[in-house]
Amino acid sequence: MMEAVVERENMLGAYRRVMGNRGAAGVDAMGVDELKAYLQTHWERIKEELLEGSYRPQPVLRVEIPKPGGKGVRKLGIPTVVDRLIQQALHQVLTPRFDPGFSAGSYGFRPGRSAHQALRRAKEHVAEGKRWVVDLDLEKFFDRVHHDVLMSRVSRKVGDKRVLGLIRRYLQAGILEGGLVSQPTRGTPQGGPLSPLLSNILLDDLDKELERRGHQFCRYADDVNVYVGSRRAGQRVLDSLERFLDRRLRLQVNREKSAVDRPWRRTFLGYSMTWHKRPRPKVAPASVKRLKAHLKEMFRKGRGRNLGQFVKELTPTLRGWINYFRLSEVKGVFEELDGWIRRRLRCVIWRQWKQPRTRAKGLIRRGLDKVQSWKSASNGRGPWWNAGASHMNQAFPKKFFDALELPSLLTLRLAR
């Protein structure tokens, strides 16, 4: 199998993928733009070490990023660009061996599968009468993967000891944090190309157990929802899965975040749903809150900027967000967000005007009469209040922002 990993076409495919993904430098500070020159000099040595089974990965660089909602941080392990290349080459060889045997209920990080497919299937389960959900949260999953348990699952379909040894060395690669290198005894670092596949290999045992019991479920990476017909059934499932995960996979269920509840009171992949017999997907409140927090930060940075240029910078974020949430069948949130974004932009304008005299002149230029303009400009209220007041709505109506090509979330959603 290692011969297939280092084979020219496989390595070229891995190289193109790594270059396309870009990504940050690892502990050696080498960027992707330096990879080609490095390989021209060192590839024959690296290839020989891989074939001999003696290649040693470099430590990963520990990076912390805020979790959605600002509650805690997510720890990523950034491999060097060379190790990302080798992991990607491994991924391309291992995926055809493992993926065809994965469960139909598994959607995360698989070719031809997506979060949207998982959401559509979840909706179908509820429409079929499974109106309770076991929302399972695995406690610090990527930090607690047991290496021996994982490697036993990998070895079911991989017989090449060089490949098995290389995967284990990637699991045990040192972690550089605060200038010190530590050696992990468990866990698989998030940040490398191989980590998502390894998580699916480990959790495939959970999927197969759920299938054996006849449960309807959707899993996206470590986000697991099991759909059942009653609260009592859901509680039995939660209790039994907690025992199964502890005994078989050495994983723990986070009881504080796990729950047996109605699907419309839970969030799955950023979505919720309505309570109707044929439920309709909708954007979860927490997802709206995260978008607003992100946009507020952008608005703070854009206070002194040209408004037209700032709108252009907002556009990719808004288009990306609506592309993900295009499955939502509840339009009210998009209308509310459109109004909120326009009010934020009016707030930027009001702040930029600064002085009452400048504000009065600005309102007059926008078509308001002098008396109203001077009265509004000197009202003593704050920028946010004025941004929502009638004088700013009249001076800067929706068509003003349409002319700046500000995307409307509602319009984009209806167009998809």
CSV table of C-alpha atoms in Angstrom, one decimal:
chain,number,residue,atom,x,y,z
A,1,MET,CA,0.0,0.0,0.0
A,2,MET,CA,2.9,2.4,0.7
A,3,GLU,CA,3.9,2.1,-2.9
A,4,ALA,CA,0.4,3.4,-3.9
A,5,VAL,CA,0.8,6.3,-1.5
A,6,VAL,CA,4.1,7.5,-3.0
A,7,GLU,CA,3.1,6.7,-6.6
A,8,ARG,CA,3.6,9.7,-8.9
A,9,GLU,CA,0.0,10.4,-9.9
A,10,ASN,CA,-1.2,10.1,-6.3
A,11,MET,CA,1.5,12.5,-5.0
A,12,LEU,CA,0.7,15.0,-7.8
A,13,GLY,CA,-3.0,14.9,-6.8
A,14,ALA,CA,-2.1,15.4,-3.2
A,15,TYR,CA,0.2,18.3,-4.2
A,16,ARG,CA,-2.5,20.0,-6.1
A,17,ARG,CA,-4.9,19.6,-3.2
A,18,VAL,CA,-2.5,21.0,-0.7
A,19,MET,CA,-1.6,24.0,-2.9
A,20,GLY,CA,-5.3,24.7,-3.5
A,21,ASN,CA,-6.1,24.6,0.2
A,22,ARG,CA,-3.2,26.9,1.0
A,23,GLY,CA,-3.2,27.0,4.8
A,24,ALA,CA,-0.8,28.3,7.5
A,25,ALA,CA,2.8,27.2,7.9
A,26,GLY,CA,3.7,24.6,10.5
A,27,VAL,CA,6.6,24.5,13.0
A,28,ASP,CA,9.2,24.9,10.2
A,29,ALA,CA,7.6,28.1,9.0
A,30,MET,CA,7.6,26.8,5.4
A,31,GLY,CA,4.7,28.1,3.3
A,32,VAL,CA,3.0,26.3,0.5
A,33,ASP,CA,4.8,28.5,-2.1
A,34,GLU,CA,8.1,27.0,-0.9
A,35,LEU,CA,6.9,23.4,-1.2
A,36,LYS,CA,7.8,22.7,-4.8
A,37,ALA,CA,11.4,23.9,-4.5
A,38,TYR,CA,11.8,21.9,-1.3
A,39,LEU,CA,10.5,18.7,-2.9
A,40,GLN,CA,12.7,19.1,-5.9
A,41,THR,CA,15.7,18.8,-3.5
A,42,HIS,CA,14.4,16.4,-0.8
A,43,TRP,CA,11.6,14.2,-2.3
A,44,GLU,CA,13.8,11.2,-3.1
A,45,ARG,CA,15.0,11.1,0.5
A,46,ILE,CA,11.4,11.4,1.8
A,47,LYS,CA,10.1,8.8,-0.6
A,48,GLU,CA,12.9,6.3,0.5
A,49,GLU,CA,12.1,6.9,4.1
A,50,LEU,CA,8.4,6.3,3.5
A,51,LEU,CA,9.1,3.1,1.7
A,52,GLU,CA,11.5,1.9,4.4
A,53,GLY,CA,9.0,2.8,7.1
A,54,SER,CA,11.4,5.2,8.8
A,55,TYR,CA,9.8,8.5,8.0
A,56,ARG,CA,9.2,10.7,11.1
A,57,PRO,CA,6.7,13.5,11.0
A,58,GLN,CA,7.6,16.8,12.5
A,59,PRO,CA,5.6,18.2,15.5
A,60,VAL,CA,2.3,20.0,14.8
A,61,LEU,CA,1.9,23.6,15.7
A,62,ARG,CA,-0.9,24.2,18.3
A,63,VAL,CA,-3.2,27.0,17.3
A,64,GLU,CA,-6.3,28.1,19.3
A,65,ILE,CA,-9.4,29.6,17.6
A,66,PRO,CA,-12.5,30.8,19.3
A,67,LYS,CA,-15.5,28.4,19.2
A,68,PRO,CA,-18.7,29.6,17.7
A,69,GLY,CA,-20.6,31.8,20.2
A,70,GLY,CA,-17.3,32.7,21.9
A,71,LYS,CA,-17.6,29.9,24.5
A,72,GLY,CA,-14.0,28.5,24.8
A,73,VAL,CA,-11.5,27.7,22.1
A,74,ARG,CA,-10.9,24.9,19.6
A,75,LYS,CA,-7.4,23.6,19.6
A,76,LEU,CA,-6.0,22.9,16.1
A,77,GLY,CA,-2.8,21.1,15.3
A,78,ILE,CA,-1.2,22.5,12.1
A,79,PRO,CA,1.2,20.0,10.4
A,80,THR,CA,4.1,21.2,8.3
A,81,VAL,CA,3.3,21.6,4.6
A,82,VAL,CA,5.3,18.5,3.8
A,83,ASP,CA,3.4,16.4,6.4
A,84,ARG,CA,0.1,17.8,5.0
A,85,LEU,CA,1.2,16.5,1.6
A,86,ILE,CA,1.9,13.1,2.9
A,87,GLN,CA,-1.3,12.9,4.9
A,88,GLN,CA,-3.3,14.0,1.8
A,89,ALA,CA,-1.6,11.2,-0.2
A,90,LEU,CA,-2.5,8.7,2.5
A,91,HIS,CA,-6.0,10.0,2.6
A,92,GLN,CA,-6.4,9.5,-1.2
A,93,VAL,CA,-5.3,5.8,-0.9
A,94,LEU,CA,-7.2,5.0,2.3
A,95,THR,CA,-10.6,6.6,1.4
A,96,PRO,CA,-11.5,4.1,-1.4
A,97,ARG,CA,-10.8,1.3,1.0
A,98,PHE,CA,-12.9,2.6,3.9
A,99,ASP,CA,-15.6,4.9,2.5
A,100,PRO,CA,-17.7,2.4,0.6
A,101,GLY,CA,-18.3,0.5,3.8
A,102,PHE,CA,-19.4,3.5,5.8
A,103,SER,CA,-23.0,3.9,6.9
A,104,ALA,CA,-25.6,5.7,4.9
A,105,GLY,CA,-26.3,7.8,8.0
A,106,SER,CA,-22.7,9.2,8.0
A,107,TYR,CA,-22.4,12.5,6.1
A,108,GLY,CA,-19.3,14.3,7.3
A,109,PHE,CA,-16.1,14.6,5.3
A,110,ARG,CA,-17.1,12.0,2.7
A,111,PRO,CA,-16.9,12.3,-1.1
A,112,GLY,CA,-20.3,13.1,-2.6
A,113,ARG,CA,-21.8,13.8,0.8
A,114,SER,CA,-22.6,17.1,2.6
A,115,ALA,CA,-24.2,18.8,5.5
A,116,HIS,CA,-27.2,19.7,3.4
A,117,GLN,CA,-27.8,16.0,2.7
A,118,ALA,CA,-27.7,15.3,6.4
A,119,LEU,CA,-30.2,18.1,7.1
A,120,ARG,CA,-32.6,16.8,4.4
A,121,ARG,CA,-32.5,13.3,5.8
A,122,ALA,CA,-33.0,14.6,9.4
A,123,LYS,CA,-36.1,16.4,8.1
A,124,GLU,CA,-37.4,13.2,6.6
A,125,HIS,CA,-36.9,11.2,9.8
A,126,VAL,CA,-39.1,13.8,11.7
A,127,ALA,CA,-41.7,13.8,9.0
A,128,GLU,CA,-41.9,10.0,9.2
A,129,GLY,CA,-43.0,10.3,12.9
A,130,LYS,CA,-39.7,10.3,14.8
A,131,ARG,CA,-40.5,13.5,16.6
A,132,TRP,CA,-37.9,13.1,19.4
A,133,VAL,CA,-34.2,13.4,19.0
A,134,VAL,CA,-31.3,12.1,21.0
A,135,ASP,CA,-28.8,14.9,20.5
A,136,LEU,CA,-25.5,13.3,21.3
A,137,ASP,CA,-22.4,15.4,22.2
A,138,LEU,CA,-19.1,13.5,22.5
A,139,GLU,CA,-16.9,15.1,25.2
A,140,LYS,CA,-13.8,16.6,23.6
A,141,PHE,CA,-13.9,14.0,20.9
A,142,PHE,CA,-10.7,14.8,18.9
A,143,ASP,CA,-8.7,15.2,22.1
A,144,ARG,CA,-9.8,11.9,23.6
A,145,VAL,CA,-9.5,9.4,20.7
A,146,HIS,CA,-7.7,6.3,22.1
A,147,HIS,CA,-4.8,5.5,19.8
A,148,ASP,CA,-5.0,1.7,20.2
A,149,VAL,CA,-8.7,1.6,19.7
A,150,LEU,CA,-8.4,3.7,16.5
A,151,MET,CA,-5.5,1.7,15.1
A,152,SER,CA,-7.3,-1.6,15.7
A,153,ARG,CA,-10.1,-0.2,13.4
A,154,VAL,CA,-7.6,1.0,10.8
A,155,SER,CA,-5.8,-2.4,10.7
A,156,ARG,CA,-9.1,-4.1,9.8
A,157,LYS,CA,-8.5,-3.0,6.2
A,158,VAL,CA,-4.8,-2.0,6.1
A,159,GLY,CA,-2.2,-4.7,6.3
A,160,ASP,CA,0.9,-2.7,5.4
A,161,LYS,CA,2.8,-2.2,8.6
A,162,ARG,CA,4.6,0.8,7.1
A,163,VAL,CA,1.3,2.6,6.6
A,164,LEU,CA,0.1,1.6,10.0
A,165,GLY,CA,3.3,2.7,11.6
A,166,LEU,CA,3.2,6.1,9.8
A,167,ILE,CA,-0.4,6.7,10.9
A,168,ARG,CA,0.5,6.0,14.5
A,169,ARG,CA,3.4,8.3,14.3
A,170,TYR,CA,1.1,11.0,13.0
A,171,LEU,CA,-1.1,10.4,16.0
A,172,GLN,CA,1.8,10.6,18.3
A,173,ALA,CA,3.6,13.5,16.7
A,174,GLY,CA,4.7,16.1,19.2
A,175,ILE,CA,2.7,19.3,19.8
A,176,LEU,CA,4.5,22.6,19.9
A,177,GLU,CA,2.8,25.0,22.2
A,178,GLY,CA,4.3,27.9,24.0
A,179,GLY,CA,7.8,27.0,22.8
A,180,LEU,CA,7.6,23.5,24.3
A,181,VAL,CA,6.9,20.2,22.6
A,182,SER,CA,4.7,17.7,24.4
A,183,GLN,CA,4.0,14.1,23.3
A,184,PRO,CA,0.2,13.2,23.2
A,185,THR,CA,-0.9,9.8,24.5
A,186,ARG,CA,-4.4,10.1,23.0
A,187,GLY,CA,-6.3,12.3,20.5
A,188,THR,CA,-6.0,13.1,16.8
A,189,PRO,CA,-5.1,16.7,16.1
A,190,GLN,CA,-7.7,18.7,14.1
A,191,GLY,CA,-6.0,20.5,11.2
A,192,GLY,CA,-4.5,17.7,9.1
A,193,PRO,CA,-6.0,16.1,6.0
A,194,LEU,CA,-6.1,12.7,7.7
A,195,SER,CA,-7.9,13.6,10.9
A,196,PRO,CA,-11.5,13.6,9.4
A,197,LEU,CA,-11.1,10.2,7.8
A,198,LEU,CA,-9.7,8.7,11.0
A,199,SER,CA,-12.7,10.1,13.0
A,200,ASN,CA,-15.1,8.4,10.5
A,201,ILE,CA,-13.2,5.1,10.8
A,202,LEU,CA,-13.5,5.2,14.6
A,203,LEU,CA,-17.1,6.3,14.7
A,204,ASP,CA,-18.2,3.8,12.1
A,205,ASP,CA,-18.5,1.3,15.0
A,206,LEU,CA,-21.1,3.6,16.5
A,207,ASP,CA,-22.9,3.9,13.1
A,208,LYS,CA,-23.0,0.1,12.7
A,209,GLU,CA,-24.4,-0.3,16.2
A,210,LEU,CA,-27.2,2.2,15.5
A,211,GLU,CA,-27.9,0.3,12.3
A,212,ARG,CA,-28.0,-3.0,14.1
A,213,ARG,CA,-30.5,-1.7,16.5
A,214,GLY,CA,-32.7,-0.3,13.7
A,215,HIS,CA,-32.3,3.4,14.7
A,216,GLN,CA,-32.8,6.3,12.3
A,217,PHE,CA,-29.9,8.7,12.7
A,218,CYS,CA,-27.7,11.3,11.1
A,219,ARG,CA,-24.0,11.8,11.9
A,220,TYR,CA,-21.7,14.5,10.7
A,221,ALA,CA,-18.3,14.0,12.1
A,222,ASP,CA,-18.8,13.9,15.9
A,223,ASP,CA,-22.3,15.6,15.7
A,224,VAL,CA,-24.8,12.7,16.2
A,225,ASN,CA,-28.6,12.9,16.1
A,226,VAL,CA,-30.7,9.8,16.7
A,227,TYR,CA,-34.4,10.1,15.9
A,228,VAL,CA,-37.0,8.2,18.0
A,229,GLY,CA,-40.7,8.1,18.7
A,230,SER,CA,-40.9,9.1,22.4
A,231,ARG,CA,-38.9,10.7,25.2
A,232,ARG,CA,-38.8,7.4,27.0
A,233,ALA,CA,-37.2,5.6,24.0
A,234,GLY,CA,-34.8,8.5,23.6
A,235,GLN,CA,-33.6,8.3,27.2
A,236,ARG,CA,-33.0,4.5,26.8
A,237,VAL,CA,-31.0,5.1,23.7
A,238,LEU,CA,-28.9,7.9,25.3
A,239,ASP,CA,-28.1,5.7,28.3
A,240,SER,CA,-27.2,2.6,26.3
A,241,LEU,CA,-25.1,4.6,23.8
A,242,GLU,CA,-23.2,6.2,26.7
A,243,ARG,CA,-22.3,2.7,27.9
A,244,PHE,CA,-21.4,1.5,24.4
A,245,LEU,CA,-19.1,4.4,23.6
A,246,ASP,CA,-17.3,4.0,26.9
A,247,ARG,CA,-16.8,0.3,26.7
A,248,ARG,CA,-16.1,-0.1,22.9
A,249,LEU,CA,-14.5,3.1,21.8
A,250,ARG,CA,-13.3,4.7,25.1
A,251,LEU,CA,-15.2,7.8,24.4
A,252,GLN,CA,-17.3,9.9,26.8
A,253,VAL,CA,-20.7,11.5,26.4
A,254,ASN,CA,-21.0,15.1,27.6
A,255,ARG,CA,-24.3,14.8,29.6
A,256,GLU,CA,-24.5,18.6,30.0
A,257,LYS,CA,-24.7,19.2,26.2
A,258,SER,CA,-26.5,16.0,25.2
A,259,ALA,CA,-30.2,15.8,25.5
A,260,VAL,CA,-33.4,14.0,24.6
A,261,ASP,CA,-35.7,16.7,23.2
A,262,ARG,CA,-37.9,17.9,20.4
A,263,PRO,CA,-36.0,18.5,17.1
A,264,TRP,CA,-37.4,22.0,16.9
A,265,ARG,CA,-35.8,22.8,20.2
A,266,ARG,CA,-32.4,21.6,19.2
A,267,THR,CA,-29.7,22.8,16.7
A,268,PHE,CA,-28.2,20.4,14.1
A,269,LEU,CA,-25.4,21.8,11.8
A,270,GLY,CA,-26.6,25.3,12.4
A,271,TYR,CA,-30.2,24.6,11.6
A,272,SER,CA,-33.4,24.0,13.5
A,273,MET,CA,-36.8,23.1,12.2
A,274,THR,CA,-40.5,24.0,12.7
A,275,TRP,CA,-42.9,21.8,14.7
A,276,HIS,CA,-45.2,21.0,11.8
A,277,LYS,CA,-46.1,17.5,10.7
A,278,ARG,CA,-44.0,18.2,7.6
A,279,PRO,CA,-41.3,20.2,9.3
A,280,ARG,CA,-39.6,23.1,7.6
A,281,PRO,CA,-35.8,23.7,8.1
A,282,LYS,CA,-34.9,27.1,9.5
A,283,VAL,CA,-31.8,29.0,10.6
A,284,ALA,CA,-31.2,28.3,14.3
A,285,PRO,CA,-31.1,31.4,16.6
A,286,ALA,CA,-27.5,30.6,17.6
A,287,SER,CA,-26.5,30.8,13.9
A,288,VAL,CA,-28.1,34.2,13.6
A,289,LYS,CA,-26.3,35.4,16.8
A,290,ARG,CA,-22.9,34.2,15.4
A,291,LEU,CA,-23.4,36.0,12.1
A,292,LYS,CA,-24.3,39.2,13.9
A,293,ALA,CA,-21.3,38.9,16.1
A,294,HIS,CA,-19.0,38.4,13.1
A,295,LEU,CA,-20.6,41.3,11.2
A,296,LYS,CA,-20.4,43.6,14.2
A,297,GLU,CA,-16.6,43.1,14.2
A,298,MET,CA,-16.5,43.9,10.5
A,299,PHE,CA,-18.5,47.0,11.0
A,300,ARG,CA,-16.2,48.2,13.8
A,301,LYS,CA,-13.2,47.8,11.4
A,302,GLY,CA,-15.1,49.6,8.6
A,303,ARG,CA,-16.2,52.8,10.4
A,304,GLY,CA,-13.7,55.0,8.6
A,305,ARG,CA,-13.9,53.3,5.2
A,306,ASN,CA,-15.5,54.2,1.9
A,307,LEU,CA,-19.0,52.8,2.1
A,308,GLY,CA,-19.1,51.3,-1.4
A,309,GLN,CA,-15.8,49.5,-0.8
A,310,PHE,CA,-16.9,48.3,2.6
A,311,VAL,CA,-20.1,46.8,1.0
A,312,LYS,CA,-17.9,44.9,-1.4
A,313,GLU,CA,-16.0,43.5,1.5
A,314,LEU,CA,-19.2,42.4,3.2
A,315,THR,CA,-20.5,40.7,0.1
A,316,PRO,CA,-18.5,37.4,0.2
A,317,THR,CA,-19.5,36.8,3.9
A,318,LEU,CA,-23.2,37.4,3.1
A,319,ARG,CA,-23.1,35.2,0.0
A,320,GLY,CA,-21.3,32.4,1.8
A,321,TRP,CA,-23.7,32.5,4.7
A,322,ILE,CA,-26.8,32.4,2.6
A,323,ASN,CA,-25.3,29.6,0.4
A,324,TYR,CA,-25.1,27.4,3.5
A,325,PHE,CA,-28.5,28.4,4.9
A,326,ARG,CA,-30.3,28.3,1.6
A,327,LEU,CA,-32.2,25.2,2.8
A,328,SER,CA,-34.2,27.4,5.2
A,329,GLU,CA,-37.9,27.5,4.4
A,330,VAL,CA,-38.6,30.2,7.0
A,331,LYS,CA,-37.9,33.6,5.4
A,332,GLY,CA,-38.5,36.0,8.4
A,333,VAL,CA,-35.0,35.7,9.6
A,334,PHE,CA,-33.6,36.9,6.3
A,335,GLU,CA,-35.9,39.9,6.2
A,336,GLU,CA,-34.9,40.8,9.8
A,337,LEU,CA,-31.2,40.4,9.0
A,338,ASP,CA,-31.5,42.6,5.8
A,339,GLY,CA,-33.0,45.4,7.9
A,340,TRP,CA,-30.4,45.0,10.6
A,341,ILE,CA,-27.5,45.2,8.1
A,342,ARG,CA,-28.9,48.3,6.5
A,343,ARG,CA,-29.3,49.9,9.9
A,344,ARG,CA,-25.7,49.0,10.7
A,345,LEU,CA,-24.6,50.7,7.5
A,346,ARG,CA,-26.7,53.8,8.4
A,347,CYS,CA,-25.0,53.8,11.8
A,348,VAL,CA,-21.6,53.8,10.0
A,349,ILE,CA,-22.7,56.9,8.0
A,350,TRP,CA,-24.0,58.7,11.1
A,351,ARG,CA,-20.7,58.1,12.9
A,352,GLN,CA,-18.7,59.3,9.9
A,353,TRP,CA,-20.6,62.6,9.8
A,354,LYS,CA,-19.5,63.2,13.4
A,355,GLN,CA,-20.7,66.8,14.0
A,356,PRO,CA,-24.3,68.1,14.0
A,357,ARG,CA,-23.4,70.6,11.2
A,358,THR,CA,-22.0,67.8,9.0
A,359,ARG,CA,-25.0,65.6,9.7
A,360,ALA,CA,-27.5,68.4,8.9
A,361,LYS,CA,-25.8,69.1,5.6
A,362,GLY,CA,-25.7,65.4,4.8
A,363,LEU,CA,-29.4,64.9,5.4
A,364,ILE,CA,-30.1,68.0,3.3
A,365,ARG,CA,-28.0,66.6,0.4
A,366,ARG,CA,-30.1,63.4,0.7
A,367,GLY,CA,-33.3,65.3,0.1
A,368,LEU,CA,-34.6,66.2,3.6
A,369,ASP,CA,-35.8,69.8,4.3
A,370,LYS,CA,-33.6,72.1,6.3
A,371,VAL,CA,-35.8,72.3,9.4
A,372,GLN,CA,-36.1,68.5,9.7
A,373,SER,CA,-32.4,68.0,9.0
A,374,TRP,CA,-31.2,70.4,11.6
A,375,LYS,CA,-33.6,69.1,14.2
A,376,SER,CA,-32.6,65.5,13.5
A,377,ALA,CA,-28.9,66.4,13.4
A,378,SER,CA,-29.0,67.9,16.9
A,379,ASN,CA,-31.3,65.5,18.7
A,380,GLY,CA,-28.5,64.3,21.0
A,381,ARG,CA,-29.4,60.6,20.5
A,382,GLY,CA,-26.8,57.9,19.8
A,383,PRO,CA,-25.7,56.5,16.4
A,384,TRP,CA,-27.7,53.3,16.7
A,385,TRP,CA,-30.9,55.2,17.6
A,386,ASN,CA,-30.5,57.6,14.7
A,387,ALA,CA,-29.7,54.7,12.3
A,388,GLY,CA,-33.1,53.3,12.9
A,389,ALA,CA,-34.9,56.7,13.0
A,390,SER,CA,-37.2,57.9,10.2
A,391,HIS,CA,-34.8,60.6,9.0
A,392,MET,CA,-32.0,58.1,8.2
A,393,ASN,CA,-34.4,55.7,6.7
A,394,GLN,CA,-35.7,58.4,4.5
A,395,ALA,CA,-32.3,59.7,3.5
A,396,PHE,CA,-30.9,56.2,2.9
A,397,PRO,CA,-33.7,53.9,1.8
A,398,LYS,CA,-33.3,50.4,0.6
A,399,LYS,CA,-32.7,51.5,-3.0
A,400,PHE,CA,-29.6,53.5,-1.9
A,401,PHE,CA,-28.0,50.2,-0.7
A,402,ASP,CA,-29.3,48.3,-3.8
A,403,ALA,CA,-27.4,50.9,-5.9
A,404,LEU,CA,-24.2,50.0,-3.9
A,405,GLU,CA,-24.9,46.3,-4.8
A,406,LEU,CA,-25.5,45.3,-1.1
A,407,PRO,CA,-26.7,41.7,-1.3
A,408,SER,CA,-30.2,41.0,0.1
A,409,LEU,CA,-30.2,37.7,2.0
A,410,LEU,CA,-33.9,37.3,1.3
A,411,THR,CA,-33.4,37.8,-2.4
A,412,LEU,CA,-30.4,35.5,-2.6
A,413,ARG,CA,-32.3,32.8,-0.7
A,414,LEU,CA,-35.3,33.0,-3.1
A,415,ALA,CA,-32.9,32.9,-6.1
A,416,ARG,CA,-31.4,29.6,-5.0
